[in-house]
Amino acid sequence: MAIAIDTNIYALGKKLNITSERMMNYANKTVDEIIEAETAQGNTKAAEFAKQLESDPNTLIKTFQLDNPGNKFNIISQIPEQKMPEYLEFLEDDDLRLGLNFFSQEQLLKLMQDFAPIEEVVNSTMICFPLMEIVKMMPDKELNNFIVNKDLDPEFLKKNLEKMDPEVIAVMIEGATGSPVVEEDPKKLMGMLYGLDKDTYKEALVAMDPDAKRVMVLNMQKQDPEVMQLFPAKAYTTMLSTLQKPDMMEGMAALQTESLLSMNGELPPELMAIVLTQIDPKDLAKIVIKEYPDLLTQIVAA
């Protein structure tokens, strides 16, 4: 299959010392066929040029104008589909972020859940929303799961519980035990809370007023920003889904190389080829010379 590229075939003729009239006879011929025909006729420049074309990236770039995105696309499109994701590694992170625009908002959020570490999901959300708004939007269910999360350091939790108003602690104990609490002394209330058995203690934590939980999360975040990673990615992507896509895309600045590579790797081949046109021409030339020299025999200069 011929690969048509946009280049000056007469400039090629001049380089090979071929007259314009003779070049007209090579219409619709591949560059390889032109070189082969000229070499057979004793054109030593053609033979020398063939060797350069097979080994020198700069010659390849100039001959096939690989700084032209259209030319790059036509060549990249002929690379086996299963190999394309390998070459995404040649792109800069900003190039990979542009590739994310090919996904719908729904697809993109799903990919974030599947491929981005929770740290990056949190950071993406924090680019798009103030922290206070994030905590305000966090569902009560997730706040409950957070406060009893086994990965939340128990001592860190206790330290923050002891900063809560006594009324909040009393309500927690009442909610877990079903018995009214008349005690008002903060230390005694904490003693009552810590004196509960394991399951009742968890029930007391869940019984904390949702707004009080949010205040505690904010306080915890000031001490240790990583606590926000204890909420699930789904909670954050649900928040991001409320934005218009252009606003949501601003949060993609938090995604790092590995996540970007994995997400772009889910693009269909025809779109991945478009993303890959951002590759440096020298990198593409080296790839073609090393891995796909047969492509050079298929190129037709227009």
XYZ file of C-alpha atoms in Angstrom:
302
model
C 0.000 0.000 0.000
C 1.424 3.375 -1.070
C 1.851 6.135 1.515
C 1.213 9.556 -0.023
C 3.113 12.441 1.510
C 3.259 16.137 0.755
C 6.766 16.945 -0.442
C 8.516 18.477 -3.449
C 9.316 15.645 -5.799
C 11.282 17.992 -8.079
C 13.529 18.946 -5.174
C 14.211 15.234 -4.821
C 15.033 15.090 -8.514
C 17.462 17.970 -8.174
C 19.162 16.229 -5.254
C 19.572 13.083 -7.340
C 20.638 15.027 -10.429
C 17.499 13.980 -12.344
C 16.057 16.379 -14.913
C 12.497 17.676 -14.548
C 11.530 15.931 -17.772
C 12.794 12.587 -16.520
C 11.091 13.115 -13.161
C 7.755 13.374 -14.990
C 8.204 9.740 -15.980
C 8.256 8.832 -12.305
C 4.787 10.150 -11.519
C 3.022 7.988 -8.912
C 6.215 6.025 -8.300
C 7.443 5.512 -4.769
C 10.669 7.218 -3.769
C 12.203 3.764 -3.437
C 11.177 2.886 -6.991
C 12.679 6.128 -8.304
C 15.973 5.466 -6.538
C 16.028 1.852 -7.736
C 15.399 2.879 -11.349
C 18.074 5.567 -11.242
C 20.586 3.263 -9.601
C 19.973 0.702 -12.344
C 20.789 3.428 -14.884
C 24.105 4.114 -13.173
C 23.086 7.198 -11.196
C 25.663 7.059 -8.392
C 23.981 9.879 -6.489
C 20.828 7.784 -6.260
C 22.781 4.857 -4.813
C 24.473 7.100 -2.244
C 21.183 8.742 -1.364
C 19.536 5.349 -0.819
C 22.146 4.523 1.824
C 21.615 7.889 3.526
C 17.867 7.438 3.504
C 18.199 4.077 5.238
C 20.507 5.334 7.974
C 20.394 9.095 8.469
C 17.363 10.569 10.316
C 18.092 14.079 9.042
C 17.990 12.907 5.428
C 14.679 11.187 6.096
C 13.250 14.312 7.736
C 14.255 16.605 4.869
C 13.259 14.222 2.100
C 9.818 13.408 3.462
C 9.262 16.704 5.294
C 8.543 15.016 8.601
C 7.969 18.385 10.241
C 4.653 18.364 8.351
C 1.948 16.883 10.649
C 0.081 15.478 7.654
C 3.135 13.572 6.475
C 3.769 12.273 9.969
C 0.158 11.131 10.255
C 0.259 9.265 6.933
C 3.393 7.395 7.984
C 2.311 6.726 11.585
C -1.033 5.395 10.340
C 0.840 2.519 8.694
C 2.508 1.430 11.935
C 0.876 -1.725 13.394
C -1.944 -0.739 15.754
C -0.631 -2.846 18.615
C 2.719 -1.022 18.470
C 1.379 2.541 18.545
C 1.021 2.806 22.349
C 4.772 2.176 22.702
C 5.563 5.430 20.911
C 3.399 7.580 23.168
C 6.429 7.582 25.474
C 8.182 9.896 23.022
C 5.625 12.639 23.706
C 5.754 15.344 26.355
C 3.148 15.330 29.118
C 1.414 18.383 27.641
C 1.110 16.561 24.296
C -0.465 13.609 26.080
C -2.888 15.909 27.902
C -4.045 17.232 24.529
C -4.803 13.645 23.560
C -7.286 13.405 26.424
C -9.546 15.843 24.563
C -10.517 13.012 22.216
C -12.353 11.265 25.061
C -15.863 12.226 26.132
C -16.185 13.606 29.641
C -17.748 10.360 30.821
C -14.959 8.281 29.273
C -12.296 10.516 30.757
C -13.667 10.285 34.283
C -13.838 6.494 33.994
C -10.229 6.405 32.802
C -9.167 8.533 35.759
C -10.764 6.024 38.103
C -9.101 3.116 36.305
C -5.592 4.473 35.741
C -4.812 7.519 37.888
C -3.523 7.079 41.456
C -5.872 8.559 44.044
C -3.313 11.297 44.775
C -3.634 12.579 41.201
C -7.431 12.336 41.267
C -7.493 14.391 44.475
C -5.094 16.968 43.042
C -7.149 17.219 39.835
C -10.263 17.917 41.875
C -8.463 20.483 44.015
C -7.443 22.387 40.892
C -11.111 22.642 39.935
C -12.714 23.249 43.343
C -11.728 24.964 46.612
C -11.106 22.507 49.438
C -14.085 23.735 51.436
C -16.392 23.116 48.486
C -14.977 19.619 47.993
C -15.673 18.733 51.618
C -19.129 20.290 51.377
C -19.946 18.178 48.308
C -18.604 14.974 49.853
C -21.609 12.637 50.401
C -22.513 11.688 53.979
C -21.907 8.033 53.101
C -18.306 8.776 52.174
C -17.801 10.846 55.320
C -18.995 7.858 57.363
C -16.665 5.501 55.499
C -13.812 7.949 55.987
C -14.168 8.260 59.742
C -14.110 4.473 60.257
C -11.480 3.813 57.565
C -8.898 1.324 58.841
C -6.175 3.399 57.157
C -7.038 6.477 59.203
C -4.526 6.545 62.063
C -6.487 5.953 65.314
C -4.291 8.308 67.318
C -4.629 11.028 64.700
C -8.405 10.535 64.824
C -8.453 10.763 68.626
C -6.329 13.893 68.539
C -8.919 15.547 66.316
C -11.919 14.189 68.216
C -10.579 15.858 71.340
C -10.773 19.207 69.561
C -14.514 18.824 68.929
C -17.140 20.639 71.016
C -18.449 18.573 73.981
C -21.961 18.774 72.516
C -20.763 16.936 69.413
C -19.221 14.127 71.480
C -22.365 13.818 73.617
C -24.540 13.442 70.499
C -22.174 10.736 69.209
C -22.442 8.718 72.411
C -26.228 9.114 72.534
C -26.515 8.028 68.903
C -24.507 4.875 69.544
C -25.950 3.857 72.910
C -29.494 5.193 72.664
C -29.116 6.639 76.161
C -29.176 10.363 76.997
C -25.854 11.920 78.025
C -25.930 14.605 80.707
C -22.180 14.828 81.222
C -20.640 18.110 80.023
C -17.021 17.793 81.125
C -14.891 17.337 77.951
C -12.399 14.903 79.507
C -15.118 12.733 81.016
C -17.034 12.726 77.726
C -13.918 11.539 75.897
C -13.479 8.868 78.544
C -17.032 7.694 77.939
C -16.424 7.625 74.174
C -13.162 5.687 74.439
C -14.765 3.329 76.943
C -17.226 2.032 74.353
C -16.591 -1.388 72.843
C -15.124 -1.487 69.325
C -18.407 -1.807 67.424
C -20.251 0.784 69.515
C -17.294 3.162 69.145
C -17.615 2.874 65.350
C -21.344 3.537 65.631
C -20.555 6.639 67.681
C -18.159 7.891 65.009
C -20.791 7.399 62.316
C -23.368 9.137 64.535
C -21.323 12.336 64.521
C -23.221 15.215 62.920
C -22.306 15.407 59.181
C -21.336 19.064 59.442
C -19.099 18.231 62.406
C -17.471 15.502 60.294
C -16.798 18.052 57.574
C -15.193 20.440 60.061
C -13.006 17.602 61.315
C -11.964 16.620 57.778
C -10.937 20.220 57.078
C -8.903 20.315 60.276
C -7.289 16.980 59.468
C -6.384 18.133 55.967
C -4.537 21.134 57.368
C -2.416 18.775 59.456
C -2.009 16.062 56.819
C -3.195 16.781 53.247
C -2.907 13.084 52.369
C -6.012 12.245 54.419
C -8.043 13.372 51.404
C -6.741 10.276 49.626
C -8.849 8.106 51.942
C -11.964 9.121 50.023
C -12.606 6.994 46.906
C -11.801 8.198 43.392
C -15.474 7.835 42.463
C -16.411 10.543 44.980
C -14.049 12.979 43.272
C -14.921 12.084 39.682
C -18.593 12.581 40.572
C -17.722 16.132 41.597
C -15.746 16.678 38.391
C -18.721 15.444 36.364
C -20.694 18.513 37.468
C -18.332 20.768 35.505
C -18.369 21.657 31.839
C -15.694 19.641 30.044
C -13.371 22.636 29.345
C -13.387 23.506 33.050
C -12.810 19.890 34.016
C -9.872 19.634 31.599
C -7.975 22.194 33.676
C -7.720 19.551 36.380
C -5.854 17.229 34.005
C -2.731 19.281 34.777
C -2.396 17.119 37.909
C -2.098 13.875 35.930
C 1.438 12.519 35.665
C 3.238 10.672 32.880
C 2.249 7.085 33.715
C -1.430 7.964 34.012
C -1.349 9.994 30.803
C 0.322 7.164 28.903
C -2.195 4.605 30.137
C -5.170 6.819 29.344
C -3.956 7.770 25.847
C -3.267 4.093 25.260
C -7.038 3.543 25.324
C -7.597 5.708 22.241
C -8.647 3.978 19.004
C -5.743 3.692 16.513
C -6.912 6.460 14.185
C -7.047 8.950 17.066
C -3.830 7.673 18.632
C -2.125 8.305 15.291
C -3.276 11.941 15.457
C -1.859 12.297 18.974
C 1.417 10.754 17.791
C 1.838 13.426 15.107
C 3.179 15.568 17.955
C 6.275 13.341 18.075
C 9.618 14.985 17.350
C 10.482 14.413 13.651
C 13.912 13.041 14.579
C 12.362 10.472 16.916
C 9.931 9.383 14.204
C 12.733 9.132 11.646
C 14.778 6.932 13.993
C 11.782 4.686 14.658
C 11.090 4.235 10.943
C 14.744 3.520 10.113
C 15.179 1.042 12.955
C 11.821 -0.730 13.067
C 9.930 -0.079 9.834
C 12.407 0.318 6.952
C 9.854 -1.325 4.660
C 7.674 1.777 5.011
C 10.302 3.716 3.065
C 9.597 1.569 0.016
C 5.907 2.555 0.097
C 6.201 6.350 0.180
C 4.940 8.258 -2.853
C 5.918 11.928 -3.043
C 3.076 14.187 -4.164
